[in-house]
XYZ file of C-alpha atoms in Angstrom:
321
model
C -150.890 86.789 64.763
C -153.290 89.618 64.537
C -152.616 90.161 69.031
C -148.735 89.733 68.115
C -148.636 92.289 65.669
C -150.558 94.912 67.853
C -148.464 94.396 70.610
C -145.232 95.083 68.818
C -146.845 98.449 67.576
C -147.941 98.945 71.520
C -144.205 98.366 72.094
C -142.325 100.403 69.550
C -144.816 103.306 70.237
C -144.141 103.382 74.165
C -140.245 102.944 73.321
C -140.563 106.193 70.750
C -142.846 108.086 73.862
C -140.314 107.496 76.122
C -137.077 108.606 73.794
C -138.809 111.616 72.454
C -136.787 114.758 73.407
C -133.585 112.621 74.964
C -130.729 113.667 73.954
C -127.944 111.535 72.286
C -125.260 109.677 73.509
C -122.763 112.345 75.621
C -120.120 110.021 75.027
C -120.868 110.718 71.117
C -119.596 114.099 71.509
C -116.220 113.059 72.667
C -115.420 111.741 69.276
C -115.951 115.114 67.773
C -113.469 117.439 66.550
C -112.093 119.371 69.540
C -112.686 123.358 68.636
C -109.699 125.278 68.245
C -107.442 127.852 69.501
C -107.753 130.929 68.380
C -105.567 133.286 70.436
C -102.210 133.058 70.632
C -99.418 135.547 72.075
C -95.736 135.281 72.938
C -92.652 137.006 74.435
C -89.152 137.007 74.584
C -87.667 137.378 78.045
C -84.078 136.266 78.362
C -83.255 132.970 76.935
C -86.855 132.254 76.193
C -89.767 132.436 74.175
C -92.780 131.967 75.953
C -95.718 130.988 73.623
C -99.005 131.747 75.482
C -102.808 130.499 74.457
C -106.201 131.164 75.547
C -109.016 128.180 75.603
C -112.148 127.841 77.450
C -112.621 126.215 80.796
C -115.532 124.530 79.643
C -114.414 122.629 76.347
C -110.903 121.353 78.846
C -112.906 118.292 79.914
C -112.631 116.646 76.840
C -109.304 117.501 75.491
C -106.170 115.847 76.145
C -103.860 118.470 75.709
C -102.471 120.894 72.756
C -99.662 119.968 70.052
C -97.652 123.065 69.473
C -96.175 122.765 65.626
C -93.186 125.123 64.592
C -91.761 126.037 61.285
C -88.446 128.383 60.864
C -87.262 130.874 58.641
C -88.885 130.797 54.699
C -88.797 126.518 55.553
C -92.802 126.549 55.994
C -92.715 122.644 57.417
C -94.233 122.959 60.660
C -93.029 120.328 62.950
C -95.022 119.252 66.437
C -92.243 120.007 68.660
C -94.375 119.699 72.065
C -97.301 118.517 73.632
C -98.968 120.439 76.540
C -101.496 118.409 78.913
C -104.644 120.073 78.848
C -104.630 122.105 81.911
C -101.849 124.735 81.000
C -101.709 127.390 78.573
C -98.116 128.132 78.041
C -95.345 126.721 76.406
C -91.560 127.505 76.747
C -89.277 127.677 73.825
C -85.504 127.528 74.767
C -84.554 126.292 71.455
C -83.815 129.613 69.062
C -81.530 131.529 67.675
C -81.815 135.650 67.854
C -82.550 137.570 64.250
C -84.220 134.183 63.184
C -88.132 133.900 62.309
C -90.185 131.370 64.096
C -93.633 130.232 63.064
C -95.965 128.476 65.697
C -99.264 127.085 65.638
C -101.387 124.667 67.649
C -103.650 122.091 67.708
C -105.851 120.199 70.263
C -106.444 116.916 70.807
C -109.656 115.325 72.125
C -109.796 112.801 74.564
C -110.592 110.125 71.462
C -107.817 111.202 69.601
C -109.101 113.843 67.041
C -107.135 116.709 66.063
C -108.721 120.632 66.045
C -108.312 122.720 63.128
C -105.255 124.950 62.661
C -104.756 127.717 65.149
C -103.693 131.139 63.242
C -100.409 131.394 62.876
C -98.112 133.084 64.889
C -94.630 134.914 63.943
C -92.428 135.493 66.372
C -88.576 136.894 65.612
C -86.454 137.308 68.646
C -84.138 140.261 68.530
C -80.627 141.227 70.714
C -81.900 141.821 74.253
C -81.184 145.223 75.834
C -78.707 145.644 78.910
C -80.612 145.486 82.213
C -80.358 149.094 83.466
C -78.260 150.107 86.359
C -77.801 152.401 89.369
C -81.681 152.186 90.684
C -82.380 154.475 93.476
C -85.381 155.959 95.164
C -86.586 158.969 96.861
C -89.629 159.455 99.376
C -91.833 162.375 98.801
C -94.867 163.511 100.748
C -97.357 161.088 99.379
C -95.263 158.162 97.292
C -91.602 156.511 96.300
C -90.196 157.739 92.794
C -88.018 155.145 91.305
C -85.493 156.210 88.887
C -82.548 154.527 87.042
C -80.107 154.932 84.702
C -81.533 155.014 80.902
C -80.331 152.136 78.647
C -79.340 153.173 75.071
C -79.894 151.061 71.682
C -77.200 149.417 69.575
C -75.463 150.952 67.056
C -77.809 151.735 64.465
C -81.018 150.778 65.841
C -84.369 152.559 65.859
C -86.160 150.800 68.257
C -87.073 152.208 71.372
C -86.047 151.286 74.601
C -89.016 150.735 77.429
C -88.995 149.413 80.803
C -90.831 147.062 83.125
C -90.805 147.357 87.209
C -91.802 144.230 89.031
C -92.463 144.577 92.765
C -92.175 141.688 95.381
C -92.398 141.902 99.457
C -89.916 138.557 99.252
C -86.771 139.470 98.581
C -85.796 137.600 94.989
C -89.268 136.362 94.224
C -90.921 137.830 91.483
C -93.911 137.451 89.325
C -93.643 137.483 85.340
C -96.333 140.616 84.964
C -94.431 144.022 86.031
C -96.844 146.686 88.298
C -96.811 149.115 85.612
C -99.759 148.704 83.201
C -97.671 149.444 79.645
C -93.957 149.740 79.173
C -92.633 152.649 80.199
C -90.806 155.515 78.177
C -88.932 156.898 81.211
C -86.199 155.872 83.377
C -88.894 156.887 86.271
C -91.762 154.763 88.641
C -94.011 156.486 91.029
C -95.491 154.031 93.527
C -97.354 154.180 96.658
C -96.064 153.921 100.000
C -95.983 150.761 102.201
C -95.278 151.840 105.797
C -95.402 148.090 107.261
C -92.461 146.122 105.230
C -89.862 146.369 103.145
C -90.914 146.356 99.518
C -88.324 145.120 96.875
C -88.082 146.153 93.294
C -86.447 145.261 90.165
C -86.447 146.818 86.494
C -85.970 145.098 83.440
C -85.252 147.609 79.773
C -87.088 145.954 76.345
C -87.478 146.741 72.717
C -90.894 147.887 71.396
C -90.765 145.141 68.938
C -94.028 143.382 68.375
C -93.025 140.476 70.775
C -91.596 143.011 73.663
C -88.143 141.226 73.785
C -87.735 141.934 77.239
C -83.733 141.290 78.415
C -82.297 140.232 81.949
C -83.451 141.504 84.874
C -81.724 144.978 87.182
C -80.178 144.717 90.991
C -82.639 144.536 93.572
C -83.723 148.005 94.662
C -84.920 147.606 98.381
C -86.885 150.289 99.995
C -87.662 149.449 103.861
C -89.867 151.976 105.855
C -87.309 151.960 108.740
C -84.545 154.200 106.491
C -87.656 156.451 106.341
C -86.747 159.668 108.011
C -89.461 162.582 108.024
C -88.840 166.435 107.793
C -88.815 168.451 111.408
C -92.176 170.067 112.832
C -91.978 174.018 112.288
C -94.288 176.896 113.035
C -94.743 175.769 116.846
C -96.760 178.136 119.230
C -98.424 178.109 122.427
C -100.803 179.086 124.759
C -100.547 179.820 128.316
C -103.714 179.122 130.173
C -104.162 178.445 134.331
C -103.488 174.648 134.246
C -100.472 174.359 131.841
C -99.529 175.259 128.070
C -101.575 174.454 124.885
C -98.665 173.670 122.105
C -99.469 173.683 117.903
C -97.747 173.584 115.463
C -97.731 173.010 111.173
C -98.548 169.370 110.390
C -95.978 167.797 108.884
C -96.631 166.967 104.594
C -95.582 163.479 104.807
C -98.485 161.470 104.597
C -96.582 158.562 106.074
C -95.744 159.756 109.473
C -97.473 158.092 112.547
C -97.128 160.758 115.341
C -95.473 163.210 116.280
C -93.178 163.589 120.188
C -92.712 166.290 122.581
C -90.095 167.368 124.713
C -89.670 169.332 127.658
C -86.997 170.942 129.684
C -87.689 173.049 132.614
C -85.315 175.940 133.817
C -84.312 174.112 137.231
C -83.685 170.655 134.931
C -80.672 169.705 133.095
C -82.022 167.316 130.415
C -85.314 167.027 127.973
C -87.121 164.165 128.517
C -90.375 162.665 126.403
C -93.241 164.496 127.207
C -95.861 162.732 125.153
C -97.084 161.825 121.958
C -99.699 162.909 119.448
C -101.100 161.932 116.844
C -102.389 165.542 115.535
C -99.760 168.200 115.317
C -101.305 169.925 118.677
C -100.594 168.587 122.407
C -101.770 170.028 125.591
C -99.030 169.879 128.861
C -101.248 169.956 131.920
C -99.000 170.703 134.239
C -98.585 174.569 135.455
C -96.616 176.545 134.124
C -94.152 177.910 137.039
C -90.791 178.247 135.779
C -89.295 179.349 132.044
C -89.744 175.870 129.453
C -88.399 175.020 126.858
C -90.285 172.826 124.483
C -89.402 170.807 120.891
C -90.760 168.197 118.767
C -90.443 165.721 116.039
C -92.060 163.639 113.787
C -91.798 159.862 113.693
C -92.135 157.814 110.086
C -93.022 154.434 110.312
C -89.812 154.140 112.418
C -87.242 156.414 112.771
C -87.731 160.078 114.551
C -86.694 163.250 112.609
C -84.219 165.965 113.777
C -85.643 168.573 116.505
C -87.700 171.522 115.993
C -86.493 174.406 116.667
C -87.082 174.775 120.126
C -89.670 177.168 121.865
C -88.944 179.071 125.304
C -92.092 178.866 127.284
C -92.447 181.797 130.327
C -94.399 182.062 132.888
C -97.214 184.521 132.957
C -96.096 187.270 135.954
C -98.617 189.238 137.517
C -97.948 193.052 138.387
């Protein structure tokens, strides 16, 4: 008895030696209570009210999704009117009516079935959309596109400002939901940069600065393609006459989107210009000599159309006396 007793003390003290400092049972954790959301944002965008949630990528694994609850007007029943699988974050309510307040909350589910605490609550009330504005058009400066459109007015009565949103696409009619501008803008007016390799298409859409940003229905398509750009005409041009040929320079032009610049010759005895080169810098150097009067012009070229002709330059020889 006294050898049997000793070894079930030599057993339960190697079994405690070799527990000591393992951790419990992962599958334990499963069964607790899943934490809970605690951000939640939403807009109004046409027919819909997008309810949007953040939660970590780390605590997904053992969720099964989120239960988004609802209650309307002064009725403060919240109902579970969806359930979200666990990998997406947003929620689409089509189901409203405008001037009404909405209530919406969420709660996750674990994998084992338990239920999170209460999100905070969120109030949403969707408001009359503004008209999408109208008559977008576009001019090229030197350095950028400015956007402009018509400015949309309130309703009768109504204090809240109108703002816009500009979304930019290069497919024509595909467009993502956040806008290029980084807050709503006050003015009828967007400045962008300048893309000199393909068209670039824009739309605008006009909201209320209401806490939700009920943002309404979306403008025409604006399209601005770098082949309608057309740059101003070279000026200032001079030369100099040395022994092998004529040294021509001229003002470089202020668009920053031109790609070179072509010059044209026409000598006394011929009866038509023709293309004398290209250059990249407004300067070009004809080596052939100079023998008979020449007249010289250039232009610019944008990304693909030429601009109208310099004024053009007569050119004589140098006479000895």
């Amino acid at each position: 008895m006294k050898i049997k007793g000793l070894l079930i003390i030599i057993f339960l003290g190697l079994f405690l030696i070799s527990s000591c400092g393992k951790k419990g049972d992962p599958t334990l954790r499963l069964f607790e209570k899943p934490s809970p959301v605690n951000v939640i944002k939403a807009f109004h965008r046409e027919g819909e009210i997008k309810i949007l949630w953040e939660y970590p990528l780390s605590e997904r694994r053992r969720i099964k999704g989120f239960h988004i609850l609802r209650a309307e007007g002064n009725n403060q029943e919240f109902k579970n009117i969806a359930f979200v699988e666990k990998g997406e974050n947003i929620y689409i309510d089509r189901d409203f009516k405008i001037g009404t307040d909405y209530y919406y909350r969420i709660k996750v589910e674990g994998i084992k079935g338990t239920i999170s605490d209460d999100s905070t609550i969120l109030r949403v009330r969707p408001e009359k959309l503004p008209v999408p504005p109208s008559r977008l058009t576009y001019k090229i400066t030197n350095d950028s596109i400015v956007i402009t459109w018509e400015p949309v007015k309130g309703q009768e009565n109504d204090s809240v400002t109108i703002l816009y949103n500009v979304y930019k696409s290069f497919e024509k009619g595909k467009y993502h939901d956040i806008p290029v501008n980084d807050t709503p803008l006050k003015e009828p007016m967007f400045i962008d940069t300048i893309n000199k390799e393909k068209a670039v298409y824009y739309l605008v859409r006009s909201l209320l600065n209401t806490e939700i940003m009920d943002e309404g229905f979306p403008s025409e398509e604006l399209t601005v393609d770098p082949e309608d750009f057309v740059p101003t005409k070279p000026t200032g041009i001079r030369f100099v006459i040395f022994e092998k040929g004529v040294y021509l320079l001229w003002e470089e032009n202020p668009e920053t989107w031109i790609s070179k610049y072509r010059i044209y010759r026409k000598r006394e005895s011929e009866l038509e210009f023709k293309l004398l080169g290209e250059s990249v810098v407004p300067a070009f150097i004809d080596n052939e000599i100079l023998r008979e009067n020449s007249i010289y012009y250039i232009t610019a070229l944008g990304p693909r159309k030429e601009s109208k002709k310099s004024d053009p330059i007569d050119v004589y020889p140098i006479i000895d006396r």
